[in-house]
Tab-separated table of C-alpha atoms and ligand atoms in Angstrom:
chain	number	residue	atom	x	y	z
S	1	UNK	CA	13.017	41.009	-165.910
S	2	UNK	CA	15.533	41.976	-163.358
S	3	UNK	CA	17.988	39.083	-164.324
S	4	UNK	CA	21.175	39.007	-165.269
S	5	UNK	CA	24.047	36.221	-165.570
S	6	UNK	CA	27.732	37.100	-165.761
S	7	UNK	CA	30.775	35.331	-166.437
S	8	UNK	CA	34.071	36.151	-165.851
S	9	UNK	CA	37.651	34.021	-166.304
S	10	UNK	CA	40.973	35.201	-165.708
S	11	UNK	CA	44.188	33.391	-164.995
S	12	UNK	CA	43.493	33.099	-161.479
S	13	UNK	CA	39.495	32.252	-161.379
S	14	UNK	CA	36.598	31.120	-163.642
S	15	UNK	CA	33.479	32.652	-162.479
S	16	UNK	CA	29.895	32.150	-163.107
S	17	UNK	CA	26.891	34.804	-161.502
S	18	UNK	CA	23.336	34.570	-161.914
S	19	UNK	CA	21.119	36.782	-159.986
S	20	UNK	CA	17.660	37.045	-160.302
S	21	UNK	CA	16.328	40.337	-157.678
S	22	UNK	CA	12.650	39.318	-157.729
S	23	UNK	CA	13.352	35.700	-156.722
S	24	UNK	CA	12.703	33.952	-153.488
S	25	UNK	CA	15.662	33.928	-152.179
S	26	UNK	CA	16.344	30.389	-153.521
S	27	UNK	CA	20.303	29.884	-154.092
S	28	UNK	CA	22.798	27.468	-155.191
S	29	UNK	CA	26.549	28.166	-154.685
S	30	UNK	CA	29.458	26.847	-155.357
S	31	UNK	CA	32.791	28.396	-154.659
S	32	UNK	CA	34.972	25.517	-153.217
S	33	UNK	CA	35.344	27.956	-149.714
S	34	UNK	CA	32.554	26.475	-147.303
S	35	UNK	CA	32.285	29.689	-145.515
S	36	UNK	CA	32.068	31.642	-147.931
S	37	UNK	CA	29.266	29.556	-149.727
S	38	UNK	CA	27.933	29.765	-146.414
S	39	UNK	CA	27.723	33.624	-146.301
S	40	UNK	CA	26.321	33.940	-150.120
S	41	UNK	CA	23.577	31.913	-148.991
S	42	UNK	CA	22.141	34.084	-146.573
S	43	UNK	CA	23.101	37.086	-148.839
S	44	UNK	CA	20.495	34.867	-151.293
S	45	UNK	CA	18.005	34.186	-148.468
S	46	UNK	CA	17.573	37.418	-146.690
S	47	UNK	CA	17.904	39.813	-149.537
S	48	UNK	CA	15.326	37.278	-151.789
S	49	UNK	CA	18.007	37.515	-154.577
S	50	UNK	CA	17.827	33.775	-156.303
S	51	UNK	CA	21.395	33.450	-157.089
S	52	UNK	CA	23.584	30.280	-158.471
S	53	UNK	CA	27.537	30.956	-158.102
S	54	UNK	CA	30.000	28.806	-159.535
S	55	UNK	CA	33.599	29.253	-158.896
S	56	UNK	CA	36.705	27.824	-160.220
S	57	UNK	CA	39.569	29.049	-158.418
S	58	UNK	CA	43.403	28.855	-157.641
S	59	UNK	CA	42.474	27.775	-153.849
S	60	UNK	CA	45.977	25.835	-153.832
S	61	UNK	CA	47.311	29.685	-153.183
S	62	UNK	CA	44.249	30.940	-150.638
S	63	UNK	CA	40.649	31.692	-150.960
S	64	UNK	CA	41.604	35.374	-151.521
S	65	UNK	CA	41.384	35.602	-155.134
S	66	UNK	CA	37.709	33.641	-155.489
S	67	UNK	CA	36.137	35.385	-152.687
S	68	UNK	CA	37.214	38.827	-154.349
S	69	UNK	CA	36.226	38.032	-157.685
S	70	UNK	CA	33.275	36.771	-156.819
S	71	UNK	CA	32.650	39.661	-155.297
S	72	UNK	CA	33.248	41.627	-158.547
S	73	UNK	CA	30.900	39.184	-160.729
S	74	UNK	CA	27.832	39.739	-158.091
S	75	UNK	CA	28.525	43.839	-158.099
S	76	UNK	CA	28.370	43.609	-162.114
S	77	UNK	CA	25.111	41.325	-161.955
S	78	UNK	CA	23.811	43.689	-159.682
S	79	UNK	CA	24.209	46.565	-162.047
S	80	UNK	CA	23.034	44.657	-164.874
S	81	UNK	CA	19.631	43.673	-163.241
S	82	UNK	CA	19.099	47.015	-161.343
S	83	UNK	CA	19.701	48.571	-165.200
S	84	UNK	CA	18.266	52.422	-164.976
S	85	UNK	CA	17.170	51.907	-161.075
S	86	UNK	CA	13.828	52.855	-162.321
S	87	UNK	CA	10.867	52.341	-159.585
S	88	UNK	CA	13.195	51.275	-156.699
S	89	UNK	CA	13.585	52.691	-153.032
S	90	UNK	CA	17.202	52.806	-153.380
S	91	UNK	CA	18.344	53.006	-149.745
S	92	UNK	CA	18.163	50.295	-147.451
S	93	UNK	CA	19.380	50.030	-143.416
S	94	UNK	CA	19.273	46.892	-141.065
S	95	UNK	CA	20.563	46.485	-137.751
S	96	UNK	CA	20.694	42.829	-137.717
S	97	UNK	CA	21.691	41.008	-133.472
S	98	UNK	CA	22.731	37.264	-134.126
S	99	UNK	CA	24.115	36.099	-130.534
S	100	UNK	CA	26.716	38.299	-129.302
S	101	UNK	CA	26.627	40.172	-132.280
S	102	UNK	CA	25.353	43.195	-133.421
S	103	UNK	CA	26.371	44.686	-137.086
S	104	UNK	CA	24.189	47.972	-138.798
S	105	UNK	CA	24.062	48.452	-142.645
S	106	UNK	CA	23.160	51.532	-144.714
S	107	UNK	CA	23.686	51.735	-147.857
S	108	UNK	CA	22.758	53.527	-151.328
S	109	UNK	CA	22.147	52.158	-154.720
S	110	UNK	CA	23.776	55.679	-155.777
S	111	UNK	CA	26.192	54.119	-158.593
S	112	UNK	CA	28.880	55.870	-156.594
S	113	UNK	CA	31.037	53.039	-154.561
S	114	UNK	CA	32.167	53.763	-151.258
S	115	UNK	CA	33.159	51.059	-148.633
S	116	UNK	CA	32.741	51.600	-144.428
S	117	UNK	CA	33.754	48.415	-143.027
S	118	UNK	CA	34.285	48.838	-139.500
S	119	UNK	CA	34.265	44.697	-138.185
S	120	UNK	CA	37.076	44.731	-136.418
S	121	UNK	CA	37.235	40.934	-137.145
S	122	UNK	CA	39.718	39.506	-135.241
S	123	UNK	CA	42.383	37.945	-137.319
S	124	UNK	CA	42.343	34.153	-138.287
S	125	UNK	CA	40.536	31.613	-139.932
S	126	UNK	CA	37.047	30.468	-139.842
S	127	UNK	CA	37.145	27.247	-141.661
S	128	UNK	CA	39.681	28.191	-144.587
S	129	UNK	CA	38.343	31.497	-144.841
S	130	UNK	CA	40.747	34.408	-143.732
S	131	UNK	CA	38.857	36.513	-141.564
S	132	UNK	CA	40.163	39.838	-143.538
S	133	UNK	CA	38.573	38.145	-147.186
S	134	UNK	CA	34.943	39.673	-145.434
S	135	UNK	CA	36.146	43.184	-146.163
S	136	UNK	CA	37.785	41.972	-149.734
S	137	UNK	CA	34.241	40.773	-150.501
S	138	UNK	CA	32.435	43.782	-149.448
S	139	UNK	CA	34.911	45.929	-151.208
S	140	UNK	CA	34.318	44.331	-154.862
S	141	UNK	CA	30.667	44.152	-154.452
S	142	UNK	CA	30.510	47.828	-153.558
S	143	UNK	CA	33.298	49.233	-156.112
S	144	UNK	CA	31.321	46.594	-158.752
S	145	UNK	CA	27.934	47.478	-158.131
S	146	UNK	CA	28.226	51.130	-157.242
S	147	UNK	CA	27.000	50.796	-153.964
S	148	UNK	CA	27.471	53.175	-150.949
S	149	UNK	CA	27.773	50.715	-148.298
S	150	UNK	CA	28.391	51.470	-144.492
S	151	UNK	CA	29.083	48.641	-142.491
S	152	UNK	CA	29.707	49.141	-138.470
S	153	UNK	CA	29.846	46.297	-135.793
S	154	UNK	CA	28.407	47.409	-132.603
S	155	UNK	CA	28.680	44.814	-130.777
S	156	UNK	CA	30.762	41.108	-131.068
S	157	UNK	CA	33.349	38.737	-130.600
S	158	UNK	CA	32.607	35.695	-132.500
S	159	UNK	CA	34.195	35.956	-136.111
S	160	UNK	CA	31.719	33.459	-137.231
S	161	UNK	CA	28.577	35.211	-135.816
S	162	UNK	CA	30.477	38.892	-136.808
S	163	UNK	CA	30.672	37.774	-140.147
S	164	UNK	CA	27.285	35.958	-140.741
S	165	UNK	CA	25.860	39.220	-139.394
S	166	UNK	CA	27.255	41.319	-141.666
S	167	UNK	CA	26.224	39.098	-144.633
S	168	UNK	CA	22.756	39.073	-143.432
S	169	UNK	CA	22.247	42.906	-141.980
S	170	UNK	CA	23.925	43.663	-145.914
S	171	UNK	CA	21.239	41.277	-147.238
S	172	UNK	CA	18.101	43.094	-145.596
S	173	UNK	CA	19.089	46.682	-146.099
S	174	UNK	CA	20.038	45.399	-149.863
S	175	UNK	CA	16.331	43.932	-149.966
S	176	UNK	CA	14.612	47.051	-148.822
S	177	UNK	CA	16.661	49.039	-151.508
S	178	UNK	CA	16.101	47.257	-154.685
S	179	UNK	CA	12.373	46.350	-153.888
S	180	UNK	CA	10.258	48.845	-156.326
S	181	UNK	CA	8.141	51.403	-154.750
S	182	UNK	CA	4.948	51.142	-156.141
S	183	UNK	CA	4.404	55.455	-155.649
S	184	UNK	CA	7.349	55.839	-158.017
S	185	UNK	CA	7.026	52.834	-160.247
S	186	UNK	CA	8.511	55.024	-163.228
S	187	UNK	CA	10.641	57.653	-162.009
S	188	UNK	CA	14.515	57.088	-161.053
S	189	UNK	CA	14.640	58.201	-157.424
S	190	UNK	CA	17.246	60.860	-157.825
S	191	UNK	CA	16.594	64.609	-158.693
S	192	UNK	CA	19.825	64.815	-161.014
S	193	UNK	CA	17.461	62.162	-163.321
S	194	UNK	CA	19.552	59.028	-163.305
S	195	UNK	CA	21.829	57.273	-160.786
B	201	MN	MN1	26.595	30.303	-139.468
């Protein structure tokens, strides 16, 4: 059962996760940004990951604080559900074109986070969402889940199309990696023994 749920208040946000990796990709969320909920749908969608996000957060200020800590509560669902890795193909690339543009992922499932974001969003707004909250996002989920996570635009100028690329290129390369190799059903895919 590669499940998990996760809840997480603070002062400045009340937070519900629940991820399910060997879903359909079915997804309900909630975070009060429209762009954002926009976003964690395809990140639902194209990675398969049912998910159901609820946020309650200080939104009177910005969208900053939800979209980060949201971003924390999916990393730590993620490394709930992944648990001891076992089985999976742990890496996971997509160069994903949407319009104008064009956005590659890599990334690792090493339980060591590192964060490449080169978007070169322009800044602004799209909807209420700042343009610079993409990176905030990608940030959390990477420190959270102990990803590796390169993300490079190669091409672009819409923010809108930038960003939904991103979200979805993240989405494939993060389905390829947690799917489970059926060759190595029960070994962790690491030579140290455990990631
Ligand atoms: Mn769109």
């Amino acid at each position: 059962m590669r499940k998990a749920t996760i809840t997480r208040k603070t002062a400045e946000t009340d937070i519900s996760v629940t991820i399910d990796l060997d879903g359909t990709g079915t997804y309900d969320n909630q975070t009060g940004v429209g762009f954002f909920d926009h976003m964690l749908d395809q990140l639902s969608r194209h990675a398969l990951i049912d998910m159901t996000v609820r946020a309650d957060g200080d939104l009177h200020i910005d969208d900053h604080h939800t979209v980060e800590d949201v971003g924390i509560a999916l990393g730590q669902a993620l490394t709930e559900a992944l648990g001891d890795k076992k089985g999976i193909y742990r890496y996971g690339s997509c160069h994903l074109a949407m319009d104008d543009a064009q956005v590659r992922c890599a990334l690792d499932l090493s339980g060591r986070p590192y964060l490449i974001c080169n978007l070169d969003l322009p800044f602004g707004k799209i909807g209420t969402f700042d343009t610079e909250l993409v990176r905030e996002f990608f940030q959390a989920l990477s420190t959270h889940g102990g990803i590796t996570l390169h993300i490079d635009k190669l091409h672009g100028f819409n923010a809108h199309h930038i960003a939904e690329a991103a979200f979805k290129a993240v989405a494939r390369a993060l389905r390829e990696a947690v799917e489970t190799d059926p060759r190595k059903a029960d070994a962790i895919p690491s030579t140290k023994g455990s990631l």
